[in-house]
PDB file of C-alpha atoms in Angstrom:
ATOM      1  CA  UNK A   1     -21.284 -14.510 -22.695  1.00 58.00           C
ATOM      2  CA  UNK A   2     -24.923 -13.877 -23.636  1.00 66.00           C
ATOM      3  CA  UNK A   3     -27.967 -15.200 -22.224  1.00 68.00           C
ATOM      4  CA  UNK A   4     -28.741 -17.210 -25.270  1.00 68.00           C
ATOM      5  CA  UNK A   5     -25.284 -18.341 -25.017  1.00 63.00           C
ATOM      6  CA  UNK A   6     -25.799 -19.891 -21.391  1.00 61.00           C
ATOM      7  CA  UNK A   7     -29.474 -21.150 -22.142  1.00 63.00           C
ATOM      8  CA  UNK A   8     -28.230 -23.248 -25.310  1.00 60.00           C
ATOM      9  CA  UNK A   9     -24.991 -24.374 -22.758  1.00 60.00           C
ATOM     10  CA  UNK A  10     -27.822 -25.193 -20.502  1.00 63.00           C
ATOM     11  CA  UNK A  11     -30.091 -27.075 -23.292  1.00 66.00           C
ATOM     12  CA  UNK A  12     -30.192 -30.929 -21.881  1.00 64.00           C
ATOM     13  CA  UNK A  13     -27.562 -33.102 -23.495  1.00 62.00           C
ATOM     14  CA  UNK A  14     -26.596 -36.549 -23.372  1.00 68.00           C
ATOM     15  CA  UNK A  15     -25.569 -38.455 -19.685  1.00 75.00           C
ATOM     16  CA  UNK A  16     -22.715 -37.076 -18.315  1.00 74.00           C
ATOM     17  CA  UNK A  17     -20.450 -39.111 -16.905  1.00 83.00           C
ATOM     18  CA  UNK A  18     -19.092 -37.714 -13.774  1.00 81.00           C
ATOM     19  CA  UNK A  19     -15.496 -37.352 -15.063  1.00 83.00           C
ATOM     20  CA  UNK A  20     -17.424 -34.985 -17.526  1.00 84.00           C
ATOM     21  CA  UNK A  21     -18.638 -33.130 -15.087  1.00 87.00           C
ATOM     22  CA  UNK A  22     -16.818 -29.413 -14.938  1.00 90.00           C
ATOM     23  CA  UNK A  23     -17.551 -28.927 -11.445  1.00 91.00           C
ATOM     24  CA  UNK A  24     -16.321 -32.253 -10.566  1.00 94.00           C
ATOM     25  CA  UNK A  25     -13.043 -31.893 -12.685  1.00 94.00           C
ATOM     26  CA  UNK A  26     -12.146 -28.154 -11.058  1.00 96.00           C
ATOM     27  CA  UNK A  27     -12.221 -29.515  -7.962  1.00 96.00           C
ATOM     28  CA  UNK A  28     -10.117 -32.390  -8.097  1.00 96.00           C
ATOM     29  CA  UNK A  29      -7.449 -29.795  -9.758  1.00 97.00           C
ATOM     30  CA  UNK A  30      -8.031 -27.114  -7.142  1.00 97.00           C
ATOM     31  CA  UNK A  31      -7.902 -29.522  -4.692  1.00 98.00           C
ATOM     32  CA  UNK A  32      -4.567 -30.930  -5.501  1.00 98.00           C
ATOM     33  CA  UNK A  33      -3.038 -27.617  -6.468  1.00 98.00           C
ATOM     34  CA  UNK A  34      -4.378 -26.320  -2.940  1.00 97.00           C
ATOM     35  CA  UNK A  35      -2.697 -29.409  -1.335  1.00 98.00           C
ATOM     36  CA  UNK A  36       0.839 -28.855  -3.495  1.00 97.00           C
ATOM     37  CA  UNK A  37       0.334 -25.054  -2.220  1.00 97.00           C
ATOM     38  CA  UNK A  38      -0.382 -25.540   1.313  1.00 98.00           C
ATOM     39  CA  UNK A  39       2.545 -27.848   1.678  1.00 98.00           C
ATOM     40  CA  UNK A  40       5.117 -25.602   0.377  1.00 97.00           C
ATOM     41  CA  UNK A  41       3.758 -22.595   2.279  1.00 98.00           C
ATOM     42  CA  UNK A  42       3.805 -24.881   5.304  1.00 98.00           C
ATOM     43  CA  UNK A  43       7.179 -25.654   4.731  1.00 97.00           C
ATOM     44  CA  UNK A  44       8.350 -22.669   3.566  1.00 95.00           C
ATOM     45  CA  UNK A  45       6.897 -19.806   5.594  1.00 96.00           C
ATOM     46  CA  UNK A  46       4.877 -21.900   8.387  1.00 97.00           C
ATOM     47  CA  UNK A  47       1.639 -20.299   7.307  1.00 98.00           C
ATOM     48  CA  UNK A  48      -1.685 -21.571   5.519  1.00 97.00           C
ATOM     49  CA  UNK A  49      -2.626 -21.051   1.653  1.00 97.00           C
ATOM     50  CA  UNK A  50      -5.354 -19.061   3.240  1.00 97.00           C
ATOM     51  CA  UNK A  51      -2.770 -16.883   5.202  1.00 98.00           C
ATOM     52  CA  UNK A  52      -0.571 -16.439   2.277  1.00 97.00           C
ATOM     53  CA  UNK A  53      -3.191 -15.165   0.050  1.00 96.00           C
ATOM     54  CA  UNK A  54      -4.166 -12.611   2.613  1.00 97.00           C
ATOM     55  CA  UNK A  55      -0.547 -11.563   2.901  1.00 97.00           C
ATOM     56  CA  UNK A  56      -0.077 -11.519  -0.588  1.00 96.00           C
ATOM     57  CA  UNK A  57      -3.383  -9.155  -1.469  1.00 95.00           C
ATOM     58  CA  UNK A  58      -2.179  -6.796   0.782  1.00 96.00           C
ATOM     59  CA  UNK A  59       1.154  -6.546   0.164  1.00 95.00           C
ATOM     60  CA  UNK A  60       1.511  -7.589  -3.876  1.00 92.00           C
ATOM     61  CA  UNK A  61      -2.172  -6.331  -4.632  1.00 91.00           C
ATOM     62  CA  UNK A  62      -2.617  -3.366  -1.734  1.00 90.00           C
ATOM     63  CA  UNK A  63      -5.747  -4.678  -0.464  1.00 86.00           C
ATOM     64  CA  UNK A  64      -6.640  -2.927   2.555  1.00 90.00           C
ATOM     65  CA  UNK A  65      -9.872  -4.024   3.681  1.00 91.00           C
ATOM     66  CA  UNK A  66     -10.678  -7.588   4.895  1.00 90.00           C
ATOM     67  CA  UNK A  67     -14.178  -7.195   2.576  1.00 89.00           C
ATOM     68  CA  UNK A  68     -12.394  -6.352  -0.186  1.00 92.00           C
ATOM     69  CA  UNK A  69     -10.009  -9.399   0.311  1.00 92.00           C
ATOM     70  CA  UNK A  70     -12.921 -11.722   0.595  1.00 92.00           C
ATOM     71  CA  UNK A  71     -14.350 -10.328  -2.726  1.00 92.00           C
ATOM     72  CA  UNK A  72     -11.101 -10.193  -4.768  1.00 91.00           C
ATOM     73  CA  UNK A  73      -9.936 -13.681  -3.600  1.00 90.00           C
ATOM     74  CA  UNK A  74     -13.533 -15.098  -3.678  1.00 91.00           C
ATOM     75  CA  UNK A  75     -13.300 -16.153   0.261  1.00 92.00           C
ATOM     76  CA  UNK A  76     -15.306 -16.341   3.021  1.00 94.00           C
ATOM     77  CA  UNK A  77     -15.778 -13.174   4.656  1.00 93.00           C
ATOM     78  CA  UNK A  78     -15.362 -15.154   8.243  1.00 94.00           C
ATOM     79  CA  UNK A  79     -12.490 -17.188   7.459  1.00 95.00           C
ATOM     80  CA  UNK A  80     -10.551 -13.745   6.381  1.00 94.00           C
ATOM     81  CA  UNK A  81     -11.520 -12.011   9.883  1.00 93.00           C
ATOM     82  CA  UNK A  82     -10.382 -15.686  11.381  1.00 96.00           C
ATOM     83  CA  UNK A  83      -7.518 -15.366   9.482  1.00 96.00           C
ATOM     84  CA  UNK A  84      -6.666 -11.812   9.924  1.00 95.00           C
ATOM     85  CA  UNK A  85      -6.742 -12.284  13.913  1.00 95.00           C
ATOM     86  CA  UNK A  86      -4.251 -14.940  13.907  1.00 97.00           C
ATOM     87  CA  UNK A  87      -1.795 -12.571  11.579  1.00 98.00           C
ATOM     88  CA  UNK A  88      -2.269  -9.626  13.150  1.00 97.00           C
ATOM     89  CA  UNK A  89      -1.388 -12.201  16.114  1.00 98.00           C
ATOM     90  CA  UNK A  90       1.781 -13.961  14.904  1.00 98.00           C
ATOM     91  CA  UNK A  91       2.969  -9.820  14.348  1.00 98.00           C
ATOM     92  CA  UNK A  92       2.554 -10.148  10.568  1.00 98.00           C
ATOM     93  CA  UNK A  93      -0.457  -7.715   9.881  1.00 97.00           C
ATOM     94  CA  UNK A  94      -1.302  -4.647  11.238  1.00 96.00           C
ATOM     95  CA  UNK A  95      -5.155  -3.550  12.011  1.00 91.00           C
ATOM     96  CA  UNK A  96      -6.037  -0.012  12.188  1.00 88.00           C
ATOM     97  CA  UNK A  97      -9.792   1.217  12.642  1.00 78.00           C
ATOM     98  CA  UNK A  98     -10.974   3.363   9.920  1.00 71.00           C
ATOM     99  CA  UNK A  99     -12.236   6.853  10.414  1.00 70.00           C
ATOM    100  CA  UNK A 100     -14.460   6.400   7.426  1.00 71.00           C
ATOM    101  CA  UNK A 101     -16.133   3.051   9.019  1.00 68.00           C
ATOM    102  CA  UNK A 102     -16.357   1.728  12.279  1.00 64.00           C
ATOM    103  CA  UNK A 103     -17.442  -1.400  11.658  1.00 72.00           C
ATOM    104  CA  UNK A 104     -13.591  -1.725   9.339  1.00 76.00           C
ATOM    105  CA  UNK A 105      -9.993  -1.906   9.530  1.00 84.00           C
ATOM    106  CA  UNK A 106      -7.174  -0.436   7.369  1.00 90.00           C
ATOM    107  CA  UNK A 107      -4.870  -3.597   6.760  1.00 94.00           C
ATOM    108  CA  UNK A 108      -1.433  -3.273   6.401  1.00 96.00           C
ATOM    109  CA  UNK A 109       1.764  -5.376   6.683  1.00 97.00           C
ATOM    110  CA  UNK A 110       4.027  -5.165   9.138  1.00 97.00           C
ATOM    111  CA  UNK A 111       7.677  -5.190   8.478  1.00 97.00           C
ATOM    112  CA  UNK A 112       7.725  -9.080   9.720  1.00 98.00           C
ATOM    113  CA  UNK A 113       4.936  -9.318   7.370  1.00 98.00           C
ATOM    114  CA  UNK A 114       6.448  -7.895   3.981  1.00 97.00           C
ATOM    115  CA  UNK A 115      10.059 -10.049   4.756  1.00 98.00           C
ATOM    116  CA  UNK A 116       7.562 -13.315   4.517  1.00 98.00           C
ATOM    117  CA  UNK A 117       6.102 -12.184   1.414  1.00 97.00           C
ATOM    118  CA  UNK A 118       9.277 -11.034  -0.325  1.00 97.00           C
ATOM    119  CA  UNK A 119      10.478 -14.585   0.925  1.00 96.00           C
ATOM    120  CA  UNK A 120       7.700 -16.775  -0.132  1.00 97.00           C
ATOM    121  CA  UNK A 121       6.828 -14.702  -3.540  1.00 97.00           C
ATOM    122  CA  UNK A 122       9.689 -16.134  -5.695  1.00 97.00           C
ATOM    123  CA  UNK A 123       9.397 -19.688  -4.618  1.00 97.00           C
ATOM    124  CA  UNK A 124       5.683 -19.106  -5.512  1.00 97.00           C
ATOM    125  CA  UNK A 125       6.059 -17.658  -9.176  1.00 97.00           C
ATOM    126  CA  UNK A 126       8.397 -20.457  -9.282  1.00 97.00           C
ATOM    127  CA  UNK A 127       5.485 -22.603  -8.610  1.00 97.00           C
ATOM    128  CA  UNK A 128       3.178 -21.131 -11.096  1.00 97.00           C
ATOM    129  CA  UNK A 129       5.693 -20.931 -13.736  1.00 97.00           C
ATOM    130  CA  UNK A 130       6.034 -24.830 -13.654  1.00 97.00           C
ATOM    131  CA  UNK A 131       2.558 -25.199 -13.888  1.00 97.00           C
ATOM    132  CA  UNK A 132       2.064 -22.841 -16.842  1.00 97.00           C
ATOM    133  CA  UNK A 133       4.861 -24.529 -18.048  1.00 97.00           C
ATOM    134  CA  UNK A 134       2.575 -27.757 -18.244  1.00 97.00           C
ATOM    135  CA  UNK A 135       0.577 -25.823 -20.821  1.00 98.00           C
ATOM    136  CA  UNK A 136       1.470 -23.874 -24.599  1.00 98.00           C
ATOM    137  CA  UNK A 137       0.706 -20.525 -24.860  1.00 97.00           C
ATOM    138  CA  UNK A 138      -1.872 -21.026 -26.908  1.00 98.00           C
ATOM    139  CA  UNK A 139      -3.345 -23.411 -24.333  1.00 98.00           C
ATOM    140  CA  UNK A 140      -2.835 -21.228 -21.713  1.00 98.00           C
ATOM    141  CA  UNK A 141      -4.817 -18.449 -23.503  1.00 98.00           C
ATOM    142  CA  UNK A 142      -8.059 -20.817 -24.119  1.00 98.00           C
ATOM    143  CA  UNK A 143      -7.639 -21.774 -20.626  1.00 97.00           C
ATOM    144  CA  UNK A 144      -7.987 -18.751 -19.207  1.00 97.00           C
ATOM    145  CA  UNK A 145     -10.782 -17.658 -21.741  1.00 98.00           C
ATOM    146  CA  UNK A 146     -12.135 -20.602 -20.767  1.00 97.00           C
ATOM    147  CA  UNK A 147     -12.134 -19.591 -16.809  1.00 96.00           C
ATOM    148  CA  UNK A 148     -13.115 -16.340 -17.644  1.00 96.00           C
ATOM    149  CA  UNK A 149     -16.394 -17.485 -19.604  1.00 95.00           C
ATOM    150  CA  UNK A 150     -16.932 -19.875 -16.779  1.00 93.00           C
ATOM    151  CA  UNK A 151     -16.880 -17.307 -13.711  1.00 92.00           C
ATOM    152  CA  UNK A 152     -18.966 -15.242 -15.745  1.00 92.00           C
ATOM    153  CA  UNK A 153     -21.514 -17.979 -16.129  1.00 90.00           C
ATOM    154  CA  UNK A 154     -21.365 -18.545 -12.791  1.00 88.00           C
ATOM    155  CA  UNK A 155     -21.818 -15.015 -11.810  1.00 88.00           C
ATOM    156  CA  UNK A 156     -25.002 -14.726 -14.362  1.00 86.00           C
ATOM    157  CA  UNK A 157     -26.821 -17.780 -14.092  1.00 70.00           C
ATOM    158  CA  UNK A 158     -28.548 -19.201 -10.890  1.00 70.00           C
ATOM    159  CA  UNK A 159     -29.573 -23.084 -11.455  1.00 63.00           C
ATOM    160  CA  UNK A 160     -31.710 -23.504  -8.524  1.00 61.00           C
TER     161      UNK A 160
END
């Protein structure tokens, strides 16, 4: 997306209503698909949505760096070393310094760890396979252009 592009998005238009707005509309949906998740993680696996998509970047995605797991996953970097703690707690992460970096720690799962994952990952990609389900595949595709344009926007444009 272009800077012309975002400036003519950007170009006043008429009121909004607030069921118009994006913002307001991507947060009621994350918000209830973070509720639907949390509750079958809780359920599940006894661990938070946070927790599971810790576990899951590191053992799906091979994360192994709590910054790089706050970038990928867009989190806070102090709710992932929060978050970490507790797993490496409950025996389901492991924490190794880093020669490279003092200041860091190699992640890693822990054989605990990986059995929750390989538990919880099918009843997840169950999950999002109902909810893609809600959509075509061709409205699947312009949603995720869509998302895509939008996070780019969103990376490009400050509207202080």
């Amino acid at each position: 997306m272009s800077q012309n592009d975002i400036a003519r998005i950007a170009e006043p238009q008429p009121e909004l209503q607030l069921q118009q707005f994006l913002t307001y509309r991507l947060s009621r949906v994350q918000a209830k698909l973070n509720a639907q998740a949390s509750r079958v993680l809780r359920e599940h696996a006894g661990i938070t949505l946070t927790q599971w998509r810790i576990l899951a970047l590191i053992g799906v995605e091979g994360l192994r760096r709590s910054a790089d797991l706050s970038r990928h996953a867009a989190l806070d970097k102090g709710m992932v070393s929060r978050n970490i703690k507790l797993l490496v707690a409950e025996g389901l992460v492991v924490a190794e310094g880093d020669d490279s970096d003092q200041r860091a720690q190699t992640l890693g799962l822990t054989g605990k760890g990986r059995q929750l994952v390989e538990r919880t990952l099918p009843i997840m990609r169950k999950r999002q396979n109902l909810l893609r389900g809600a959509l075509d595949a061709g409205e699947l595709a312009v949603l995720y252009r869509a998302l895509d344009k939008l996070e780019l926007a969103a990376e490009a444009q400050d509207f202080d």
